[in-house]
mmCIF file with all atom_site columns, C-alpha atoms in Angstrom:
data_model
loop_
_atom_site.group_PDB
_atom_site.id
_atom_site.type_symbol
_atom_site.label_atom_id
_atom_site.label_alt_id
_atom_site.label_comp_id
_atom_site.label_asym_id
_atom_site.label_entity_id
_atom_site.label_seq_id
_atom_site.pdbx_PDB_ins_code
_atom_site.Cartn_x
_atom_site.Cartn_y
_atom_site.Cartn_z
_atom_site.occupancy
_atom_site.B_iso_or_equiv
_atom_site.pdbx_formal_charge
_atom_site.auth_seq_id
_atom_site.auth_comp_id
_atom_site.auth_asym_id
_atom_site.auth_atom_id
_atom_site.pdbx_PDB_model_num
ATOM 1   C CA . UNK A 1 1   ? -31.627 -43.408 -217.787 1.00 55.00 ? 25  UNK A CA 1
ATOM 2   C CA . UNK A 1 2   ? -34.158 -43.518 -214.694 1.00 61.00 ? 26  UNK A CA 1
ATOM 3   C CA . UNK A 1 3   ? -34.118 -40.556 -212.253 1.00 64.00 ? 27  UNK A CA 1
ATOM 4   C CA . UNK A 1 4   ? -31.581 -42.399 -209.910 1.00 85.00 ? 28  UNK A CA 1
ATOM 5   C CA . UNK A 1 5   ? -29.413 -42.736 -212.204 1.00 87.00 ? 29  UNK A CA 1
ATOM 6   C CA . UNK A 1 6   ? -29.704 -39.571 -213.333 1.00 92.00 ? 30  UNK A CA 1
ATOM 7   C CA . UNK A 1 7   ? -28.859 -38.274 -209.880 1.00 93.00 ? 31  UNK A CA 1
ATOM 8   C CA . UNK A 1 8   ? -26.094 -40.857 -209.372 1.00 95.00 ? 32  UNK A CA 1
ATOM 9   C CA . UNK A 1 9   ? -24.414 -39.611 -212.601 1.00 96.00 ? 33  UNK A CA 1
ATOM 10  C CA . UNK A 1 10  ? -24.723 -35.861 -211.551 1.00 96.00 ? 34  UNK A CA 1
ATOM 11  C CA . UNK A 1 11  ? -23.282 -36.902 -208.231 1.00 96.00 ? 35  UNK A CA 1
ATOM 12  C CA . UNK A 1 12  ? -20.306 -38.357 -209.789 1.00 97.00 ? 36  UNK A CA 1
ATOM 13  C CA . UNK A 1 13  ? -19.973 -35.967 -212.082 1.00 97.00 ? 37  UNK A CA 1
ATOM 14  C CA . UNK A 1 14  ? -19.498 -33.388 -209.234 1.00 97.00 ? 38  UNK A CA 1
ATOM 15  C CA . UNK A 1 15  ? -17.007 -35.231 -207.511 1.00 97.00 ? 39  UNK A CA 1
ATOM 16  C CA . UNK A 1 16  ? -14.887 -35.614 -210.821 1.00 97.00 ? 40  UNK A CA 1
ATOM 17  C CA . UNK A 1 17  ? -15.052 -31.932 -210.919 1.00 98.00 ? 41  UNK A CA 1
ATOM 18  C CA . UNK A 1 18  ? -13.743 -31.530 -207.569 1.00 97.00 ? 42  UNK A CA 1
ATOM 19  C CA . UNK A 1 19  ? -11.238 -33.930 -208.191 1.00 97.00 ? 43  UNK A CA 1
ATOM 20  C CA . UNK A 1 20  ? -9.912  -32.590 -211.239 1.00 97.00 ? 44  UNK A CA 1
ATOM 21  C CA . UNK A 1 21  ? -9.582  -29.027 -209.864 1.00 97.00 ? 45  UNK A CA 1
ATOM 22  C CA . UNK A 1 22  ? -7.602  -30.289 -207.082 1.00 97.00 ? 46  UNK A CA 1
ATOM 23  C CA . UNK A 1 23  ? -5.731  -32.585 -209.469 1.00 97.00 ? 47  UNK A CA 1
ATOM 24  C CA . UNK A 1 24  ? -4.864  -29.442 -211.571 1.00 96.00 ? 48  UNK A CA 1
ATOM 25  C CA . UNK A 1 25  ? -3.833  -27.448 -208.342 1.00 96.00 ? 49  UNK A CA 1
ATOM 26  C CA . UNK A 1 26  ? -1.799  -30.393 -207.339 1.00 95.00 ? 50  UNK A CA 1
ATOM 27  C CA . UNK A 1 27  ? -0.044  -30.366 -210.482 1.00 95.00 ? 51  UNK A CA 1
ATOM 28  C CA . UNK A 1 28  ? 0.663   -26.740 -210.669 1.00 95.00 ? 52  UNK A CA 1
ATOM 29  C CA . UNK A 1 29  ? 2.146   -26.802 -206.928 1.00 92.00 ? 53  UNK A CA 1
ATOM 30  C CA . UNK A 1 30  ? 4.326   -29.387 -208.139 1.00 91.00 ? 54  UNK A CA 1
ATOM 31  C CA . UNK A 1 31  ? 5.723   -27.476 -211.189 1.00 91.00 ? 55  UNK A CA 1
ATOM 32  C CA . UNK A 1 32  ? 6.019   -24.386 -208.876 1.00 89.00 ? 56  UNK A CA 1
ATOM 33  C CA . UNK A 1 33  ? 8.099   -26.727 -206.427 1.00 84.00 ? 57  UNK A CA 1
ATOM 34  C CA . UNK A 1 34  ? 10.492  -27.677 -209.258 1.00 81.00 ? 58  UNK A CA 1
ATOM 35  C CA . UNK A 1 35  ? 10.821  -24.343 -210.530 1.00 82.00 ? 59  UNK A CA 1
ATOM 36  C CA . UNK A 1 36  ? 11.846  -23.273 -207.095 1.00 77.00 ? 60  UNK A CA 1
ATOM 37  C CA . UNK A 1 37  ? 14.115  -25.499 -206.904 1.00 72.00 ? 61  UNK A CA 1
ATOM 38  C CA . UNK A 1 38  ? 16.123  -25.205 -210.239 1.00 71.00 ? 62  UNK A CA 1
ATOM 39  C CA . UNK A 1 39  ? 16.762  -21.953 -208.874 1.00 65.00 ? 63  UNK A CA 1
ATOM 40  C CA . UNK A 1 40  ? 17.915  -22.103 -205.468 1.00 61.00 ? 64  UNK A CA 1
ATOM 41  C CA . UNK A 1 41  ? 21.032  -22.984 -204.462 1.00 56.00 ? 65  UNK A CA 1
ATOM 42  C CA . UNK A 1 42  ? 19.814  -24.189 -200.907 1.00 55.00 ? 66  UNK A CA 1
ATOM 43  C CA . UNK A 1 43  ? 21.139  -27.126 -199.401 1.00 51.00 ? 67  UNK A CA 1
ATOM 44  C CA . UNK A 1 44  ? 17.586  -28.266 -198.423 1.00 52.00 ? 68  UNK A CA 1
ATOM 45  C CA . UNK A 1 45  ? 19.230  -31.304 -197.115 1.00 55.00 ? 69  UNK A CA 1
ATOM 46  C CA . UNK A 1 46  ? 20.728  -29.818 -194.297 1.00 58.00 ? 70  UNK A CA 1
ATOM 47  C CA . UNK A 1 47  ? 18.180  -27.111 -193.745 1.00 57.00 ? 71  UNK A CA 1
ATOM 48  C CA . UNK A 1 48  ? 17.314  -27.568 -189.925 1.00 55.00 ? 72  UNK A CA 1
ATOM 49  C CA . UNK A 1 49  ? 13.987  -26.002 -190.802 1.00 49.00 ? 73  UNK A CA 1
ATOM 50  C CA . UNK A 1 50  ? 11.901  -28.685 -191.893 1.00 50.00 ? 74  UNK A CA 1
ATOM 51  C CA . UNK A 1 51  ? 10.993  -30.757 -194.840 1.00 58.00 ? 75  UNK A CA 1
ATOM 52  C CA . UNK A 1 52  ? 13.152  -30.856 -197.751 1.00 76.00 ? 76  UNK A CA 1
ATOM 53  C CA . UNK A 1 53  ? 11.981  -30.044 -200.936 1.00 76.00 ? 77  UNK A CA 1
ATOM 54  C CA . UNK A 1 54  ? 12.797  -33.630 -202.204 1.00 78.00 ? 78  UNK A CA 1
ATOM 55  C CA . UNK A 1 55  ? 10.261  -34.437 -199.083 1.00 83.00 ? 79  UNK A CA 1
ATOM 56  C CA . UNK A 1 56  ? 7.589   -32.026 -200.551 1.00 86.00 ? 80  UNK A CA 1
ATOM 57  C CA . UNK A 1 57  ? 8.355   -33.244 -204.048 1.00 88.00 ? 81  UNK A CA 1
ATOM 58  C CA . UNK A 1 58  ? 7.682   -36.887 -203.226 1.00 90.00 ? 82  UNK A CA 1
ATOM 59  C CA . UNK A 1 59  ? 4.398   -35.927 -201.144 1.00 92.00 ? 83  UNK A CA 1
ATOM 60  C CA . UNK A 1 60  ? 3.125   -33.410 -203.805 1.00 93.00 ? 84  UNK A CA 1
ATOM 61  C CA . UNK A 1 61  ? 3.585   -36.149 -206.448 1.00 95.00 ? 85  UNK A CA 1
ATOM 62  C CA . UNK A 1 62  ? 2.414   -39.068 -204.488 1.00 96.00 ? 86  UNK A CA 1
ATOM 63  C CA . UNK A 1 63  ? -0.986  -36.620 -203.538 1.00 97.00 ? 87  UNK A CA 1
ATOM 64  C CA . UNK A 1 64  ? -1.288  -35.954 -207.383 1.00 97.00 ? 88  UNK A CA 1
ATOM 65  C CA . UNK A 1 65  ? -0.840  -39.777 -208.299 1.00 97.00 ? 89  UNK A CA 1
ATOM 66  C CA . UNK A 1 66  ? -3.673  -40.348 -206.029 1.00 97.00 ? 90  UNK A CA 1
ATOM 67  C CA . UNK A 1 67  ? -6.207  -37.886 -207.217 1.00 97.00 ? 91  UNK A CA 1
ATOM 68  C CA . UNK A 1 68  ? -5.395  -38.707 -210.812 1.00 97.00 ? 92  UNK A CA 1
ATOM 69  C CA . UNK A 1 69  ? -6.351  -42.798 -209.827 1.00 97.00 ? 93  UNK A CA 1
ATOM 70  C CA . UNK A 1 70  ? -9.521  -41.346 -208.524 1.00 97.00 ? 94  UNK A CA 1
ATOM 71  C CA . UNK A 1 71  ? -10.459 -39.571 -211.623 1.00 97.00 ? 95  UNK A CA 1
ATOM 72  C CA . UNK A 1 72  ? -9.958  -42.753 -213.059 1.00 97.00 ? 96  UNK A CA 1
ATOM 73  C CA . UNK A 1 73  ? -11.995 -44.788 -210.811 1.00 97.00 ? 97  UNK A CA 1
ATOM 74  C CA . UNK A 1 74  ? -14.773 -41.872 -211.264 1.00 98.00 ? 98  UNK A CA 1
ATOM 75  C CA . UNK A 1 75  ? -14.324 -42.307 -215.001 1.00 98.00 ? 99  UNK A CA 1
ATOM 76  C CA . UNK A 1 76  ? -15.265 -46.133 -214.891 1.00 97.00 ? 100 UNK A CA 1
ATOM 77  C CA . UNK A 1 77  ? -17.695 -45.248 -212.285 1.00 97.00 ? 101 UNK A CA 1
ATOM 78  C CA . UNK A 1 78  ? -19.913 -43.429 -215.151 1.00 97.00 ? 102 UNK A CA 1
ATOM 79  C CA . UNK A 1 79  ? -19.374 -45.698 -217.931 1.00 97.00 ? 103 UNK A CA 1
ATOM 80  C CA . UNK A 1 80  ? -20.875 -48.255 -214.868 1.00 97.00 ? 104 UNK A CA 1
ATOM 81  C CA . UNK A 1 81  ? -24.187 -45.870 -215.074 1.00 96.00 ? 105 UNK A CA 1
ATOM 82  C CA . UNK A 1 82  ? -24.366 -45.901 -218.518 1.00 95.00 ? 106 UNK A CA 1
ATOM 83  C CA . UNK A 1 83  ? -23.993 -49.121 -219.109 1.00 95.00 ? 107 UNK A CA 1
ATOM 84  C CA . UNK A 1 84  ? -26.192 -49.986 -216.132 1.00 94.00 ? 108 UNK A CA 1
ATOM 85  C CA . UNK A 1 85  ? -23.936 -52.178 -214.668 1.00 96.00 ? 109 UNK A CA 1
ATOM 86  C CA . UNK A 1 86  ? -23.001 -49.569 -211.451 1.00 96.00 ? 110 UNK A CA 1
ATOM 87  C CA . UNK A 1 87  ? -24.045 -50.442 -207.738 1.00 96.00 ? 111 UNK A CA 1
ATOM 88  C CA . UNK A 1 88  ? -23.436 -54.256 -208.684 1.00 97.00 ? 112 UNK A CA 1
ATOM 89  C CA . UNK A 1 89  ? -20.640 -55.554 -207.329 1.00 97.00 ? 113 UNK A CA 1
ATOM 90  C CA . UNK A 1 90  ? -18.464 -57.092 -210.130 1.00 96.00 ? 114 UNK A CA 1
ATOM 91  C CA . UNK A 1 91  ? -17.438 -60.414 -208.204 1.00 96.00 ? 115 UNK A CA 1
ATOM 92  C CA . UNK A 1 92  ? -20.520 -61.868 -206.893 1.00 96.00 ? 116 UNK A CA 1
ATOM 93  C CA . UNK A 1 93  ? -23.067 -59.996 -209.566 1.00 97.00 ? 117 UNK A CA 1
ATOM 94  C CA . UNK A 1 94  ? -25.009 -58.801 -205.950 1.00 97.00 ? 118 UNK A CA 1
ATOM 95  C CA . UNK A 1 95  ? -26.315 -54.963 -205.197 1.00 96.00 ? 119 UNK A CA 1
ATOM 96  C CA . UNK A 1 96  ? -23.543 -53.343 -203.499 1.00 97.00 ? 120 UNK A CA 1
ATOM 97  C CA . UNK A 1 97  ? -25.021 -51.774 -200.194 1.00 95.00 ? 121 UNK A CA 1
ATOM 98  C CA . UNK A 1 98  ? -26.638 -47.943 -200.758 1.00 93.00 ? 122 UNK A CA 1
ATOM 99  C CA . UNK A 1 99  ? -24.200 -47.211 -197.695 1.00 95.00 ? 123 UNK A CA 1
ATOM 100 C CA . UNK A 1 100 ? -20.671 -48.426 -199.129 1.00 96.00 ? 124 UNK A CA 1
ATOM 101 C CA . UNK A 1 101 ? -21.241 -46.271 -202.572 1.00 95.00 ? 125 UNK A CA 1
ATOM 102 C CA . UNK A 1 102 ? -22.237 -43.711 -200.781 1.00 93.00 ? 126 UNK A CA 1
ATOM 103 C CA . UNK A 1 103 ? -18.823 -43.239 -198.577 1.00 94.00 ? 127 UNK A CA 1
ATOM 104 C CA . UNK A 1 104 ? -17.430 -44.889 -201.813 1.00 95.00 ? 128 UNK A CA 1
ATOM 105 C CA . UNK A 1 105 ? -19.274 -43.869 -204.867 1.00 96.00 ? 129 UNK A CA 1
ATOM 106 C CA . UNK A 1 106 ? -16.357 -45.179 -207.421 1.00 96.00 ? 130 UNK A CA 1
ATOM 107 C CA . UNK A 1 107 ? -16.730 -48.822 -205.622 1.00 97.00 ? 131 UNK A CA 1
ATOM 108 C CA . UNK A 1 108 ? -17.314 -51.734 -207.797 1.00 96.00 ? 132 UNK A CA 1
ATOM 109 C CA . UNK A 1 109 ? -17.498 -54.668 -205.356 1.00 97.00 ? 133 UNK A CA 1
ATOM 110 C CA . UNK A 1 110 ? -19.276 -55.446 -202.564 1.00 96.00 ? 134 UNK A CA 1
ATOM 111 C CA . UNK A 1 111 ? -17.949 -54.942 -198.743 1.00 94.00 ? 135 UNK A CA 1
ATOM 112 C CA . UNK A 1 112 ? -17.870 -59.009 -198.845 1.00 95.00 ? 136 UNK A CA 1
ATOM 113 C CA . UNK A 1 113 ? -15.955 -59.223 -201.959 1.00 95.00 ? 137 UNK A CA 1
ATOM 114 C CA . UNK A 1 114 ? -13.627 -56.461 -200.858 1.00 94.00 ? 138 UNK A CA 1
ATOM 115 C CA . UNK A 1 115 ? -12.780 -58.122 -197.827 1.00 93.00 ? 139 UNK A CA 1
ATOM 116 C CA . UNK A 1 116 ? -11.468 -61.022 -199.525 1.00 89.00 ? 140 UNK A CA 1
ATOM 117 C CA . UNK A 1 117 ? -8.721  -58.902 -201.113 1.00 73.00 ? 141 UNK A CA 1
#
């Protein structure tokens, strides 16, 4: 593995770490939220206060859903370094631009390819 990919790997690395701690605080916000909730007897439905705890539920899970996707596209972002295969764009076989994996590190296409989604 050449010093860039080296870095590359630490780099991702780092942001799976970061990703999994908030995944794990996610998660434990959510079981807190139905814990709560098995043992109120609040009609949260009618509370004029705000969101309802179904509300929170639904955001909380959809927030966890999404950071649990990125550890996966993180995951297949390293095996991409191992294998050597990462920062070429799987469509078109081209270098995918320093500047997209940068603001997208898990990417695996080019900004060309990914416009033709």
């Amino acid at each position: 593995m050449d010093r860039n990919s080296s870095a590359v790997r630490e780099e991702l690395l780092r942001l799976r770490e970061q990703t999994e701690a908030q995944a794990a605080a996610l998660d434990s916000d959510l079981r807190s939220l139905f814990e709560a909730s098995r043992s109120s007897n609040a009609d949260d439905e009618h509370d004029p206060e705000g969101a309802t705890i179904a509300f929170e539920r639904a955001q909380l899970t959809a927030v966890l859903d999404a950071a649990r996707r990125r550890l996966a596209e993180l995951d297949n972002a390293l095996g991409r370094v191992d294998d050597g295969s990462y920062g070429v764009c799987e469509r078109c076989s081209r270098p995918i631009p320093a500047e997209r994996l940068v603001a997208r590190p898990s990417a695996r296409t080019c900004v060309a390819c990914a416009s033709r989604r």
